[in-house]
Short mmCIF file of C-alpha atoms and ligand atoms in Angstrom, two decimals:
data_model
loop_
_atom_site.label_atom_id
_atom_site.label_comp_id
_atom_site.label_asym_id
_atom_site.label_seq_id
_atom_site.Cartn_x
_atom_site.Cartn_y
_atom_site.Cartn_z
CA UNK A 27 -53.02 -70.53 -52.33
CA UNK A 28 -51.65 -67.80 -50.01
CA UNK A 29 -48.36 -69.51 -50.66
CA UNK A 30 -48.78 -69.34 -54.48
CA UNK A 31 -49.98 -65.56 -54.29
CA UNK A 32 -46.73 -64.62 -52.70
CA UNK A 33 -44.56 -66.28 -54.81
CA UNK A 34 -46.35 -65.25 -57.85
CA UNK A 35 -45.76 -61.41 -56.48
CA UNK A 36 -42.47 -62.33 -55.85
CA UNK A 37 -41.84 -63.19 -59.51
CA UNK A 38 -43.81 -60.19 -60.59
CA UNK A 39 -40.97 -57.82 -59.32
CA UNK A 40 -38.15 -59.73 -59.69
CA UNK A 41 -35.10 -60.22 -57.58
CA UNK A 42 -34.16 -58.26 -54.93
CA UNK A 43 -30.71 -57.67 -56.07
CA UNK A 44 -31.93 -56.08 -58.80
CA UNK A 45 -34.34 -53.93 -57.21
CA UNK A 46 -32.52 -52.49 -54.28
CA UNK A 47 -30.34 -49.92 -56.60
CA UNK A 48 -33.70 -48.69 -57.83
CA UNK A 49 -35.77 -48.95 -54.14
CA UNK A 50 -32.38 -46.53 -52.98
CA UNK A 51 -32.83 -44.12 -55.91
CA UNK A 52 -36.07 -43.55 -55.92
CA UNK A 53 -36.49 -43.04 -52.24
CA UNK A 54 -33.44 -40.58 -52.15
CA UNK A 55 -35.58 -38.69 -54.63
CA UNK A 56 -37.90 -38.57 -52.74
CA UNK A 57 -36.87 -37.65 -49.49
CA UNK A 58 -33.59 -35.71 -50.09
CA UNK A 59 -33.37 -34.39 -46.46
CA UNK A 60 -34.16 -37.77 -45.00
CA UNK A 61 -32.28 -37.74 -41.85
CA UNK A 62 -32.47 -38.24 -38.05
CA UNK A 63 -35.35 -36.49 -36.25
CA UNK A 64 -33.71 -36.20 -32.90
CA UNK A 65 -32.17 -33.06 -31.94
CA UNK A 66 -29.05 -32.78 -30.06
CA UNK A 67 -25.44 -31.09 -30.04
CA UNK A 68 -23.18 -33.50 -28.85
CA UNK A 69 -22.13 -37.35 -28.95
CA UNK A 70 -23.67 -37.70 -25.43
CA UNK A 71 -26.47 -35.65 -26.07
CA UNK A 72 -27.14 -37.89 -29.12
CA UNK A 73 -26.46 -40.94 -27.09
CA UNK A 74 -28.95 -39.98 -24.24
CA UNK A 75 -31.68 -39.28 -27.05
CA UNK A 76 -31.29 -42.52 -28.70
CA UNK A 77 -31.81 -44.17 -25.34
CA UNK A 78 -34.75 -42.06 -24.60
CA UNK A 79 -36.68 -42.67 -28.07
CA UNK A 80 -37.03 -46.39 -26.96
CA UNK A 81 -40.86 -46.84 -27.05
CA UNK A 82 -41.74 -43.29 -27.80
CA UNK A 83 -41.57 -40.73 -30.20
CA UNK A 84 -38.90 -38.63 -31.75
CA UNK A 85 -40.89 -35.43 -31.20
CA UNK A 86 -41.61 -36.30 -27.72
CA UNK A 87 -37.80 -36.91 -27.02
CA UNK A 88 -37.10 -33.69 -28.17
CA UNK A 89 -39.55 -31.71 -26.33
CA UNK A 90 -38.09 -33.33 -23.38
CA UNK A 91 -34.32 -32.77 -23.98
CA UNK A 92 -34.98 -29.25 -25.30
CA UNK A 93 -35.03 -28.56 -20.95
CA UNK A 94 -32.96 -31.71 -19.94
CA UNK A 95 -30.04 -30.80 -22.09
CA UNK A 96 -29.86 -27.56 -20.45
CA UNK A 97 -29.34 -29.08 -17.11
CA UNK A 98 -27.11 -31.81 -17.95
CA UNK A 99 -24.37 -31.17 -20.14
CA UNK A 100 -21.45 -34.26 -18.93
CA UNK A 101 -21.75 -37.37 -17.99
CA UNK A 102 -21.22 -36.18 -14.17
CA UNK A 103 -24.48 -33.96 -14.34
CA UNK A 104 -26.37 -36.96 -14.80
CA UNK A 105 -24.67 -38.58 -11.68
CA UNK A 106 -24.67 -35.54 -9.85
CA UNK A 107 -28.37 -35.82 -9.17
CA UNK A 108 -30.36 -38.36 -6.82
CA UNK A 109 -31.67 -41.17 -9.29
CA UNK A 110 -35.68 -39.92 -8.56
CA UNK A 111 -34.82 -36.26 -9.90
CA UNK A 112 -33.40 -37.64 -13.23
CA UNK A 113 -36.35 -39.83 -13.56
CA UNK A 114 -38.86 -36.89 -13.12
CA UNK A 115 -36.86 -35.20 -15.81
CA UNK A 116 -37.33 -37.66 -18.49
CA UNK A 117 -40.64 -39.36 -17.00
CA UNK A 118 -42.63 -38.05 -20.05
CA UNK A 119 -40.48 -40.29 -22.20
CA UNK A 120 -42.29 -43.45 -20.85
CA UNK A 121 -40.15 -46.36 -18.65
CA UNK A 122 -38.39 -43.51 -17.19
CA UNK A 123 -37.05 -45.66 -14.48
CA UNK A 124 -35.35 -48.30 -16.35
CA UNK A 125 -34.21 -45.60 -18.96
CA UNK A 126 -32.91 -43.28 -15.85
CA UNK A 127 -30.90 -46.35 -14.52
CA UNK A 128 -29.72 -47.15 -18.14
CA UNK A 129 -28.31 -43.56 -18.75
CA UNK A 130 -26.53 -43.30 -15.05
CA UNK A 131 -25.16 -46.54 -15.88
CA UNK A 132 -23.89 -45.65 -18.95
CA UNK A 133 -22.21 -42.17 -17.72
CA UNK A 134 -20.70 -44.23 -15.07
CA UNK A 135 -19.08 -46.48 -17.49
CA UNK A 136 -17.92 -43.51 -19.87
CA UNK A 137 -16.27 -42.11 -16.82
CA UNK A 138 -14.44 -45.11 -15.78
CA UNK A 139 -13.45 -46.51 -19.08
CA UNK A 140 -13.90 -44.09 -22.04
CA UNK A 141 -12.68 -40.67 -20.21
CA UNK A 142 -16.18 -39.58 -20.17
CA UNK A 143 -16.34 -39.72 -23.95
CA UNK A 144 -18.58 -41.92 -26.07
CA UNK A 145 -16.43 -44.74 -28.00
CA UNK A 146 -16.32 -44.92 -31.79
CA UNK A 147 -16.76 -48.86 -31.86
CA UNK A 148 -20.03 -50.61 -32.36
CA UNK A 149 -18.60 -53.35 -29.77
CA UNK A 150 -17.78 -50.73 -27.19
CA UNK A 151 -21.11 -49.02 -27.31
CA UNK A 152 -22.67 -52.39 -26.79
CA UNK A 153 -21.02 -52.88 -23.74
CA UNK A 154 -22.93 -49.52 -22.46
CA UNK A 155 -26.17 -50.26 -19.67
CA UNK A 156 -29.29 -49.93 -21.73
CA UNK A 157 -27.75 -49.82 -25.20
CA UNK A 158 -28.94 -52.32 -27.09
CA UNK A 159 -27.77 -52.94 -31.21
CA UNK A 160 -30.34 -50.48 -32.63
CA UNK A 161 -28.94 -47.56 -30.15
CA UNK A 162 -25.53 -48.37 -30.96
CA UNK A 163 -25.90 -48.32 -34.56
CA UNK A 164 -27.56 -45.21 -34.73
CA UNK A 165 -24.88 -43.48 -32.55
CA UNK A 166 -22.17 -45.16 -34.84
CA UNK A 167 -24.14 -44.26 -38.04
CA UNK A 168 -24.78 -40.29 -36.77
CA UNK A 169 -21.40 -39.84 -35.95
CA UNK A 170 -19.93 -40.92 -39.48
CA UNK A 171 -19.62 -44.33 -40.89
CA UNK A 172 -22.10 -47.13 -40.14
CA UNK A 173 -20.68 -49.99 -39.31
CA UNK A 174 -24.75 -51.67 -39.21
CA UNK A 175 -27.97 -51.40 -40.53
CA UNK A 176 -30.14 -49.68 -38.26
CA UNK A 177 -33.56 -51.78 -37.55
CA UNK A 178 -36.32 -50.09 -36.18
CA UNK A 179 -40.07 -51.07 -36.46
CA UNK A 180 -40.03 -49.20 -39.82
CA UNK A 181 -36.99 -50.57 -41.00
CA UNK A 182 -38.70 -54.24 -40.20
CA UNK A 183 -41.92 -53.65 -41.72
CA UNK A 184 -40.57 -52.35 -45.25
CA UNK A 185 -37.65 -54.57 -45.47
CA UNK A 186 -40.29 -57.48 -44.96
CA UNK A 187 -43.22 -55.73 -47.15
CA UNK A 188 -40.43 -55.23 -50.14
CA UNK A 189 -39.13 -59.03 -49.87
CA UNK A 190 -35.61 -58.26 -48.77
CA UNK A 191 -35.61 -60.21 -46.00
CA UNK A 192 -38.08 -63.31 -44.65
CA UNK A 193 -36.62 -62.83 -41.14
CA UNK A 194 -38.29 -61.48 -37.96
CA UNK A 195 -35.77 -60.88 -35.86
CA UNK A 196 -33.66 -57.57 -36.20
CA UNK A 197 -30.46 -58.79 -35.91
CA UNK A 198 -31.32 -61.11 -38.91
CA UNK A 199 -32.86 -58.72 -40.59
CA UNK A 200 -30.11 -56.56 -40.24
CA UNK A 201 -27.62 -59.41 -41.53
CA UNK A 202 -29.86 -59.77 -44.70
CA UNK A 203 -29.75 -56.07 -45.14
CA UNK A 204 -25.80 -55.83 -44.89
CA UNK A 205 -25.97 -58.53 -47.50
CA UNK A 206 -27.87 -56.62 -49.91
CA UNK A 207 -27.50 -53.02 -49.70
CA UNK A 208 -24.15 -51.33 -50.51
CA UNK A 209 -22.03 -50.17 -47.88
CA UNK A 210 -21.95 -46.51 -48.82
CA UNK A 211 -25.63 -46.34 -48.34
CA UNK A 212 -25.58 -48.06 -45.01
CA UNK A 213 -26.30 -44.59 -43.02
CA UNK A 214 -29.18 -43.39 -45.43
CA UNK A 215 -31.04 -46.67 -46.24
CA UNK A 216 -32.61 -47.06 -42.65
CA UNK A 217 -33.33 -42.99 -42.77
CA UNK A 218 -35.49 -43.22 -46.45
CA UNK A 219 -37.20 -46.72 -45.30
CA UNK A 220 -38.11 -44.60 -41.69
CA UNK A 221 -39.31 -41.80 -43.44
CA UNK A 222 -41.52 -43.60 -46.14
CA UNK A 223 -42.98 -45.78 -43.59
CA UNK A 224 -43.94 -42.62 -41.59
CA UNK A 225 -45.50 -41.34 -44.54
CA UNK A 226 -46.42 -44.04 -47.45
CA UNK A 227 -46.07 -47.18 -46.26
CA UNK A 228 -48.09 -46.58 -43.00
CA UNK A 229 -48.39 -49.84 -40.71
CA UNK A 230 -51.83 -50.07 -40.76
CA UNK A 231 -53.11 -48.79 -44.27
CA UNK A 232 -50.09 -48.55 -46.78
CA UNK A 233 -50.62 -46.00 -49.57
CA UNK A 234 -49.53 -48.07 -52.46
CA UNK A 235 -51.42 -46.14 -54.90
CA UNK A 236 -49.21 -42.83 -54.36
CA UNK A 237 -46.14 -45.21 -53.51
CA UNK A 238 -43.08 -44.74 -55.67
CA UNK A 239 -41.94 -48.32 -54.81
CA UNK A 240 -45.50 -50.35 -56.06
CA UNK A 241 -44.00 -51.45 -59.16
CA UNK A 242 -41.06 -53.05 -57.25
CA UNK A 243 -42.94 -54.24 -54.37
CA UNK A 244 -44.61 -57.72 -53.80
CA UNK A 245 -46.72 -56.76 -51.23
CA UNK A 246 -48.22 -53.96 -52.94
CA UNK A 247 -52.17 -54.08 -52.57
CA UNK A 248 -54.33 -55.67 -55.67
CA UNK A 249 -55.84 -52.30 -56.54
CA UNK A 250 -52.89 -49.89 -56.50
CA UNK A 251 -51.78 -49.15 -60.10
CA UNK A 252 -48.26 -50.19 -60.74
CA UNK A 253 -45.47 -48.22 -62.00
CA UNK A 254 -45.54 -44.57 -60.33
CA UNK A 255 -43.53 -42.32 -62.09
CA UNK A 256 -40.06 -42.20 -59.53
CA UNK A 257 -40.60 -38.43 -58.27
CA UNK A 258 -42.51 -35.63 -57.95
CA UNK A 259 -46.26 -34.72 -59.16
CA UNK A 260 -49.24 -34.04 -57.01
CA UNK A 261 -49.62 -37.87 -55.44
CA UNK A 262 -46.10 -37.71 -53.88
CA UNK A 263 -45.19 -38.47 -50.73
CA UNK A 264 -43.57 -35.01 -50.44
CA UNK A 265 -46.83 -33.28 -51.58
CA UNK A 266 -48.83 -35.25 -49.58
CA UNK A 267 -47.44 -34.94 -46.10
S1 SF4 B 25 -46.45 -50.34 -52.71
FE1 SF4 B 25 -47.46 -50.95 -50.71
S2 SF4 B 25 -46.70 -52.28 -49.32
FE2 SF4 B 25 -44.97 -51.72 -51.18
S3 SF4 B 25 -43.68 -50.29 -50.19
FE3 SF4 B 25 -45.36 -49.42 -51.28
S4 SF4 B 25 -46.89 -48.44 -49.83
FE4 SF4 B 25 -45.60 -50.20 -48.82
#
């Protein structure tokens, strides 16, 4: 029964290859300013911010880095203090011991092998301690041309609900999205999903009734009416957040 309902929902909205264009267009119209929420002024600050953002909110990271980046400006600065001092300085971001260790390991490797600079290539970023694929993708995308697609909790949830992937593993989800999303949209696509996921397609209670994608979404709740206008209006996410 459940399987046939899912199949019926997929038939109703049509193939994902035909939906991906309108999905991106509508979200781009809805969130023209969708961008990273972390605040940073240099590549080092970007890298540290993204490393600190694991398991916490961007708002929390910005609160901590506002002071942190006054004190630590170069890779050497992170190695010049005792580990415990760095732990204390980043404590409010949670998992501070692991994060402090990873940041120091990363700064050491940057100095030893990359002249103290953040490398450009995804492969090089992935060599840094504590830098997983999501962190590396965010850093690369923010510095220019994306070499992959960031998959965080929002991107994962929305990609699944929109029927863009059936995978659970972030690496496999990214592979599906790379096949589907035009390369020129790899930078902005995750931001659009993240913004929509925070405002409308919320994890516990998606607001399908005001969602601009509800006629394109196989997971639309039954009681929500289809075919919302693509932008604006009192019910739009912009108006309601
Ligand atoms: S219709 Fe509902 S489930 Fe689908 S993307 Fe919109 S809010 Fe999410």
